[in-house]
Amino acid sequence: MVQMKPYMALLLVELSYAGMALLSKAAVAGGISPSVFVVYRQALASLALAPFAFFLESNETSPLSYYLLCKIFLLALIGLTLSLNLYLVGINYTTATFASAIPNTLPATTFVLAALLRMESVSIRHIYGIAKVLGSVVSVSGALVFALVKGPSLPILHWHANTPHSSGKHPSLEEWIKGALIMISANTFCSLWLVLQGIIVKQYPAKIRLTTLQCFFSCIQSAIWAAVSERHNPSAWKLGWNIDLLSVAYCGVVVNGITYLLQVWAIEKKGPVFAALFTPVALIVTAIFSAFFFKEILYWGSVAGAVLLVVGLYSVLWGKNKEAKTVTNNEENPETEAETTTKP
């Protein structure tokens, strides 16, 4: 049971992400303002994380200057405020399944951005370098196929989508492409956030406090944006005892709070590559539940895109893992490395 705990933790993490996609889709489809949704979500996330930041990191003595606060503020703007607002706008034009598929491109887009910023090495002389490059291309291609190619519907769900009780609203091709581009933009901002956060964590290693500060700053930023965008609609700020309140509470407390701590714990136990291997679970779970709850039709084009996404994901992860092991072996055996580099 002790050995199974990281597996169970990561399964719960991916199930929570699937729940986030489903509930977010339901809330936005029900009419809640995406900007207001982000405000409430980040407010609850800040409140949920604050006790953990205070008690679990009470011994942290990381200095926090005004300059560093400005960096964290900009980091929150890129990775939380812009990414989440675009995510919720995009999901209104696409589906919860697509929203769960796009995060599978995160390792690839993060690698590309890190390479462009010269924070990641690109070496096609080694097999792991080729795997990272090809995996990135395949992963991004999978996202485009998922977004743009439909084809015939999947027979196993075709009967359900065309039942007399089906009331699902399926987006038009124009809406789908618009939503897909917005969702890809949100994913790109998230990848940039991951790259920049790696720099900030070195300056401020208190991870829970860092996340709490970002949620708090994002709440302020989103509140300003929502106040401007919803200035003629004050009723947009009302939350009833319905799916809106459930979605906000779930995303703020469960996803930003409990899920974050589980993920950090699992990464410390098994490593980031192992944690990333579970990412497709959220896509599979979301696709199944979306077909029944939202009457979403799954097409063969979407299946092909999802396969490419997963193949690209694992290719990048394999390359990263192989590279890390190679670097470690070379550091432990410098003589072997020197002999290898001198060979024609």
Short mmCIF file of C-alpha atoms in Angstrom, two decimals:
data_model
loop_
_atom_site.label_atom_id
_atom_site.label_comp_id
_atom_site.label_asym_id
_atom_site.label_seq_id
_atom_site.Cartn_x
_atom_site.Cartn_y
_atom_site.Cartn_z
CA MET A 1 0.00 0.00 0.00
CA VAL A 2 2.89 2.37 0.70
CA GLN A 3 4.27 1.78 -2.80
CA MET A 4 0.83 2.35 -4.32
CA LYS A 5 0.27 5.74 -2.66
CA PRO A 6 1.98 7.82 -5.41
CA TYR A 7 -0.08 5.98 -8.06
CA MET A 8 -3.32 6.62 -6.17
CA ALA A 9 -2.38 10.25 -5.56
CA LEU A 10 -1.69 10.92 -9.24
CA LEU A 11 -4.90 9.17 -10.30
CA LEU A 12 -6.80 11.45 -7.93
CA VAL A 13 -4.95 14.44 -9.40
CA GLU A 14 -5.96 13.55 -12.95
CA LEU A 15 -9.55 12.78 -11.90
CA SER A 16 -9.72 16.21 -10.26
CA TYR A 17 -8.50 17.83 -13.50
CA ALA A 18 -11.15 15.93 -15.43
CA GLY A 19 -13.74 17.20 -12.95
CA MET A 20 -12.43 20.74 -13.44
CA ALA A 21 -12.95 20.53 -17.22
CA LEU A 22 -16.46 19.10 -16.83
CA LEU A 23 -17.62 21.55 -14.17
CA SER A 24 -16.03 24.54 -15.90
CA LYS A 25 -17.80 23.62 -19.14
CA ALA A 26 -21.11 23.26 -17.29
CA ALA A 27 -20.71 26.60 -15.50
CA VAL A 28 -19.71 28.58 -18.60
CA ALA A 29 -22.43 26.93 -20.68
CA GLY A 30 -24.87 27.91 -17.92
CA GLY A 31 -24.04 31.58 -18.44
CA ILE A 32 -21.49 32.52 -15.75
CA SER A 33 -19.02 35.21 -16.81
CA PRO A 34 -15.56 33.65 -17.35
CA SER A 35 -13.80 36.65 -15.79
CA VAL A 36 -16.04 36.56 -12.70
CA PHE A 37 -15.49 32.80 -12.46
CA VAL A 38 -11.72 33.35 -12.31
CA VAL A 39 -12.08 36.02 -9.60
CA TYR A 40 -14.04 33.76 -7.28
CA ARG A 41 -11.89 30.75 -8.07
CA GLN A 42 -8.64 32.56 -7.28
CA ALA A 43 -10.12 34.10 -4.13
CA LEU A 44 -11.08 30.67 -2.79
CA ALA A 45 -7.74 29.23 -3.88
CA SER A 46 -5.88 31.94 -1.94
CA LEU A 47 -7.93 31.21 1.17
CA ALA A 48 -7.46 27.45 0.77
CA LEU A 49 -3.68 27.65 0.30
CA ALA A 50 -2.93 30.32 2.91
CA PRO A 51 -3.07 27.97 5.96
CA PHE A 52 -0.79 25.44 4.24
CA ALA A 53 1.66 28.20 3.28
CA PHE A 54 1.70 29.47 6.87
CA PHE A 55 2.02 26.16 8.72
CA LEU A 56 3.92 23.93 6.28
CA GLU A 57 6.46 26.57 5.29
CA SER A 58 6.77 28.43 8.58
CA ASN A 59 10.49 27.63 8.69
CA GLU A 60 11.17 29.07 5.24
CA THR A 61 13.28 32.22 5.40
CA SER A 62 13.24 33.11 1.69
CA PRO A 63 13.66 36.90 1.23
CA LEU A 64 10.83 38.67 -0.59
CA SER A 65 11.86 42.01 -2.09
CA TYR A 66 9.66 44.46 -3.98
CA TYR A 67 11.46 43.55 -7.20
CA LEU A 68 10.68 39.87 -6.64
CA LEU A 69 7.06 40.72 -5.83
CA CYS A 70 6.81 42.49 -9.19
CA LYS A 71 8.15 39.38 -10.90
CA ILE A 72 5.59 37.19 -9.12
CA PHE A 73 2.85 39.67 -10.07
CA LEU A 74 3.79 39.41 -13.76
CA LEU A 75 4.09 35.63 -13.44
CA ALA A 76 0.54 35.47 -12.06
CA LEU A 77 -0.67 37.68 -14.92
CA ILE A 78 0.79 35.33 -17.54
CA GLY A 79 0.19 31.92 -16.05
CA LEU A 80 -3.02 32.35 -14.09
CA THR A 81 -4.98 35.43 -15.13
CA LEU A 82 -4.47 35.27 -18.91
CA SER A 83 -4.29 31.48 -19.10
CA LEU A 84 -7.43 30.82 -17.03
CA ASN A 85 -9.51 33.57 -18.64
CA LEU A 86 -8.62 32.34 -22.12
CA TYR A 87 -9.27 28.74 -21.02
CA LEU A 88 -12.80 29.55 -19.89
CA VAL A 89 -13.57 31.60 -23.00
CA GLY A 90 -12.23 28.83 -25.22
CA ILE A 91 -14.14 26.05 -23.49
CA ASN A 92 -17.39 27.89 -24.25
CA TYR A 93 -16.72 27.40 -27.97
CA THR A 94 -15.30 23.87 -27.80
CA THR A 95 -15.86 20.90 -25.50
CA ALA A 96 -14.67 19.66 -22.13
CA THR A 97 -12.88 16.80 -23.93
CA PHE A 98 -10.83 19.23 -26.00
CA ALA A 99 -10.06 21.22 -22.83
CA SER A 100 -8.62 18.03 -21.30
CA ALA A 101 -6.70 17.15 -24.46
CA ILE A 102 -4.79 20.42 -24.82
CA PRO A 103 -2.76 20.07 -21.54
CA ASN A 104 -1.11 16.99 -23.11
CA THR A 105 0.87 19.41 -25.31
CA LEU A 106 2.33 21.23 -22.29
CA PRO A 107 5.65 19.31 -22.22
CA ALA A 108 6.12 19.93 -25.96
CA THR A 109 5.22 23.64 -25.97
CA THR A 110 7.23 24.19 -22.79
CA PHE A 111 10.25 22.53 -24.44
CA VAL A 112 9.87 24.73 -27.56
CA LEU A 113 9.59 27.94 -25.53
CA ALA A 114 12.50 26.95 -23.29
CA ALA A 115 14.59 26.20 -26.38
CA LEU A 116 13.72 29.57 -27.93
CA LEU A 117 14.75 31.27 -24.68
CA ARG A 118 17.93 29.15 -24.67
CA MET A 119 17.01 27.54 -21.39
CA GLU A 120 16.77 24.07 -22.92
CA SER A 121 19.36 22.27 -25.04
CA VAL A 122 18.43 21.02 -28.51
CA SER A 123 20.81 18.31 -29.72
CA ILE A 124 19.93 16.20 -32.73
CA ARG A 125 23.21 14.31 -32.36
CA HIS A 126 21.65 12.21 -29.59
CA ILE A 127 18.60 10.00 -29.71
CA TYR A 128 16.99 11.84 -26.79
CA GLY A 129 17.33 15.16 -28.63
CA ILE A 130 15.61 13.72 -31.69
CA ALA A 131 12.87 12.27 -29.45
CA LYS A 132 12.19 15.67 -27.88
CA VAL A 133 12.04 17.47 -31.23
CA LEU A 134 9.89 14.84 -32.96
CA GLY A 135 7.67 14.51 -29.89
CA SER A 136 7.07 18.26 -29.90
CA VAL A 137 6.12 18.22 -33.59
CA VAL A 138 3.83 15.20 -33.17
CA SER A 139 2.20 16.67 -30.05
CA VAL A 140 1.43 20.02 -31.67
CA SER A 141 0.24 18.21 -34.82
CA GLY A 142 -2.08 16.14 -32.64
CA ALA A 143 -3.59 19.28 -31.14
CA LEU A 144 -4.23 20.69 -34.64
CA VAL A 145 -5.74 17.40 -35.83
CA PHE A 146 -7.96 17.24 -32.74
CA ALA A 147 -9.12 20.80 -33.38
CA LEU A 148 -9.58 20.81 -37.14
CA VAL A 149 -10.27 17.23 -38.28
CA LYS A 150 -13.59 15.55 -37.52
CA GLY A 151 -14.46 12.69 -39.86
CA PRO A 152 -17.22 10.18 -38.99
CA SER A 153 -18.49 9.95 -35.43
CA LEU A 154 -17.32 7.16 -33.18
CA PRO A 155 -19.85 4.28 -33.54
CA ILE A 156 -19.76 3.32 -29.85
CA LEU A 157 -21.14 6.73 -28.84
CA HIS A 158 -23.14 7.52 -31.98
CA TRP A 159 -26.27 5.90 -30.64
CA HIS A 160 -26.15 7.97 -27.45
CA ALA A 161 -25.58 11.33 -29.13
CA ASN A 162 -28.61 10.91 -31.38
CA THR A 163 -31.16 9.76 -28.82
CA PRO A 164 -34.39 11.81 -28.55
CA HIS A 165 -33.24 13.05 -25.13
CA SER A 166 -30.04 14.54 -26.54
CA SER A 167 -30.07 18.25 -25.82
CA GLY A 168 -26.37 18.96 -26.21
CA LYS A 169 -25.43 22.09 -28.14
CA HIS A 170 -22.63 21.28 -30.55
CA PRO A 171 -20.49 24.23 -31.69
CA SER A 172 -20.29 25.17 -35.35
CA LEU A 173 -17.04 24.77 -37.27
CA GLU A 174 -16.31 28.50 -37.01
CA GLU A 175 -16.94 28.49 -33.25
CA TRP A 176 -14.85 25.34 -32.84
CA ILE A 177 -11.82 26.79 -34.67
CA LYS A 178 -12.14 30.06 -32.73
CA GLY A 179 -12.33 28.21 -29.41
CA ALA A 180 -9.47 25.88 -30.36
CA LEU A 181 -7.17 28.81 -31.16
CA ILE A 182 -8.10 30.53 -27.90
CA MET A 183 -7.49 27.30 -25.97
CA ILE A 184 -4.11 26.81 -27.64
CA SER A 185 -3.22 30.40 -26.70
CA ALA A 186 -4.15 29.65 -23.08
CA ASN A 187 -1.95 26.56 -23.17
CA THR A 188 0.95 28.60 -24.61
CA PHE A 189 0.68 31.13 -21.78
CA CYS A 190 0.66 28.23 -19.31
CA SER A 191 3.82 26.81 -20.89
CA LEU A 192 5.53 30.21 -20.69
CA TRP A 193 4.45 30.37 -17.05
CA LEU A 194 6.11 27.01 -16.36
CA VAL A 195 9.35 28.18 -17.97
CA LEU A 196 9.44 31.48 -16.08
CA GLN A 197 8.36 29.87 -12.83
CA GLY A 198 11.45 27.67 -12.93
CA ILE A 199 13.50 30.87 -12.68
CA ILE A 200 11.40 32.39 -9.91
CA VAL A 201 11.43 29.20 -7.80
CA LYS A 202 15.22 29.40 -7.61
CA GLN A 203 14.89 32.90 -6.15
CA TYR A 204 11.93 32.04 -3.90
CA PRO A 205 11.88 28.27 -3.15
CA ALA A 206 8.83 28.37 -0.85
CA LYS A 207 6.54 26.74 -3.42
CA ILE A 208 3.23 26.89 -1.53
CA ARG A 209 3.77 30.52 -0.59
CA LEU A 210 4.69 31.29 -4.17
CA THR A 211 1.50 29.68 -5.44
CA THR A 212 -0.59 31.48 -2.80
CA LEU A 213 0.87 34.84 -3.79
CA GLN A 214 0.18 34.13 -7.45
CA CYS A 215 -3.44 33.17 -6.72
CA PHE A 216 -3.87 36.35 -4.67
CA PHE A 217 -2.37 38.57 -7.39
CA SER A 218 -4.43 36.79 -10.04
CA CYS A 219 -7.57 37.43 -8.00
CA ILE A 220 -6.82 41.18 -7.97
CA GLN A 221 -5.97 41.25 -11.69
CA SER A 222 -9.07 39.28 -12.65
CA ALA A 223 -11.26 41.45 -10.41
CA ILE A 224 -10.10 44.57 -12.28
CA TRP A 225 -10.71 42.89 -15.64
CA ALA A 226 -14.14 41.59 -14.57
CA ALA A 227 -15.14 44.99 -13.18
CA VAL A 228 -14.39 46.57 -16.56
CA SER A 229 -15.91 43.86 -18.74
CA GLU A 230 -19.05 43.43 -16.61
CA ARG A 231 -19.57 47.10 -15.66
CA HIS A 232 -22.99 47.13 -17.35
CA ASN A 233 -24.01 43.80 -15.87
CA PRO A 234 -23.75 43.82 -12.04
CA SER A 235 -25.87 40.66 -11.83
CA ALA A 236 -22.90 38.74 -13.29
CA TRP A 237 -21.32 38.77 -9.82
CA LYS A 238 -24.18 36.85 -8.23
CA LEU A 239 -23.63 33.20 -7.38
CA GLY A 240 -26.63 31.00 -6.65
CA TRP A 241 -26.79 27.57 -5.06
CA ASN A 242 -26.23 25.86 -8.38
CA ILE A 243 -23.51 24.50 -10.66
CA ASP A 244 -21.77 27.90 -10.67
CA LEU A 245 -21.06 27.85 -6.95
CA LEU A 246 -20.07 24.17 -7.07
CA SER A 247 -17.66 24.79 -9.95
CA VAL A 248 -16.04 27.80 -8.28
CA ALA A 249 -15.64 25.96 -4.97
CA TYR A 250 -14.31 22.83 -6.66
CA CYS A 251 -11.75 24.64 -8.83
CA GLY A 252 -10.67 26.97 -6.04
CA VAL A 253 -10.42 24.53 -3.14
CA VAL A 254 -9.97 21.06 -4.66
CA VAL A 255 -7.91 21.84 -7.77
CA ASN A 256 -5.80 24.76 -6.53
CA GLY A 257 -5.55 23.48 -2.98
CA ILE A 258 -5.74 19.73 -2.41
CA THR A 259 -4.70 18.68 -5.92
CA TYR A 260 -1.64 20.94 -5.87
CA LEU A 261 -0.39 19.44 -2.60
CA LEU A 262 -0.99 15.88 -3.83
CA GLN A 263 0.90 16.62 -7.03
CA VAL A 264 3.85 18.19 -5.24
CA TRP A 265 4.02 15.21 -2.85
CA ALA A 266 3.88 12.68 -5.71
CA ILE A 267 6.57 14.53 -7.69
CA GLU A 268 8.84 14.53 -4.64
CA LYS A 269 8.32 10.77 -4.28
CA LYS A 270 8.51 9.63 -7.91
CA GLY A 271 9.75 12.59 -9.97
CA PRO A 272 8.15 14.95 -12.52
CA VAL A 273 8.39 12.55 -15.48
CA PHE A 274 6.47 9.85 -13.61
CA ALA A 275 3.79 12.39 -12.67
CA ALA A 276 3.42 13.56 -16.27
CA LEU A 277 2.82 9.99 -17.48
CA PHE A 278 -0.64 10.10 -15.90
CA THR A 279 -1.76 13.18 -17.87
CA PRO A 280 -3.81 11.26 -20.51
CA VAL A 281 -6.03 9.82 -17.75
CA ALA A 282 -7.88 13.15 -17.48
CA LEU A 283 -8.54 13.13 -21.24
CA ILE A 284 -9.99 9.61 -21.21
CA VAL A 285 -12.21 10.23 -18.18
CA THR A 286 -13.44 13.58 -19.54
CA ALA A 287 -14.25 12.11 -22.96
CA ILE A 288 -16.37 9.34 -21.41
CA PHE A 289 -18.30 11.58 -19.03
CA SER A 290 -18.74 14.36 -21.63
CA ALA A 291 -20.44 11.91 -23.99
CA PHE A 292 -23.06 11.10 -21.37
CA PHE A 293 -23.52 14.40 -19.54
CA PHE A 294 -23.05 16.91 -22.40
CA LYS A 295 -23.98 14.57 -25.27
CA GLU A 296 -20.67 15.38 -26.93
CA ILE A 297 -19.99 13.48 -30.14
CA LEU A 298 -16.51 12.01 -30.40
CA TYR A 299 -15.16 11.82 -33.95
CA TRP A 300 -12.47 9.61 -35.43
CA GLY A 301 -10.45 12.74 -36.18
CA SER A 302 -10.49 13.60 -32.49
CA VAL A 303 -9.36 10.08 -31.62
CA ALA A 304 -6.46 10.33 -34.10
CA GLY A 305 -5.51 13.72 -32.67
CA ALA A 306 -5.63 12.36 -29.13
CA VAL A 307 -3.39 9.43 -30.10
CA LEU A 308 -0.85 11.84 -31.63
CA LEU A 309 -1.03 14.00 -28.51
CA VAL A 310 -0.26 11.06 -26.23
CA VAL A 311 2.49 9.69 -28.49
CA GLY A 312 4.11 13.11 -28.68
CA LEU A 313 3.79 13.55 -24.92
CA TYR A 314 5.52 10.26 -24.14
CA SER A 315 8.20 10.91 -26.77
CA VAL A 316 9.13 14.24 -25.15
CA LEU A 317 9.03 12.72 -21.67
CA TRP A 318 11.19 9.79 -22.76
CA GLY A 319 13.69 12.17 -24.31
CA LYS A 320 13.81 14.32 -21.19
CA ASN A 321 14.23 11.28 -18.94
CA LYS A 322 16.94 9.77 -21.17
CA GLU A 323 18.77 13.10 -21.30
CA ALA A 324 18.69 13.46 -17.52
CA LYS A 325 20.11 9.94 -17.04
CA THR A 326 22.81 10.58 -19.65
CA VAL A 327 23.87 13.84 -18.02
CA THR A 328 23.95 12.16 -14.60
CA ASN A 329 26.08 9.27 -15.91
CA ASN A 330 28.48 11.68 -17.60
CA GLU A 331 28.87 13.69 -14.40
CA GLU A 332 29.59 10.49 -12.44
CA ASN A 333 31.94 9.14 -15.12
CA PRO A 334 33.71 12.13 -16.73
CA GLU A 335 36.36 9.87 -18.27
CA THR A 336 33.70 7.96 -20.22
CA GLU A 337 32.28 11.25 -21.46
CA ALA A 338 35.70 12.42 -22.64
CA GLU A 339 36.30 9.16 -24.51
CA THR A 340 32.87 9.40 -26.13
CA THR A 341 33.38 12.97 -27.33
CA THR A 342 36.80 12.19 -28.89
CA LYS A 343 35.50 9.35 -31.02
CA PRO A 344 35.02 10.26 -34.72
#
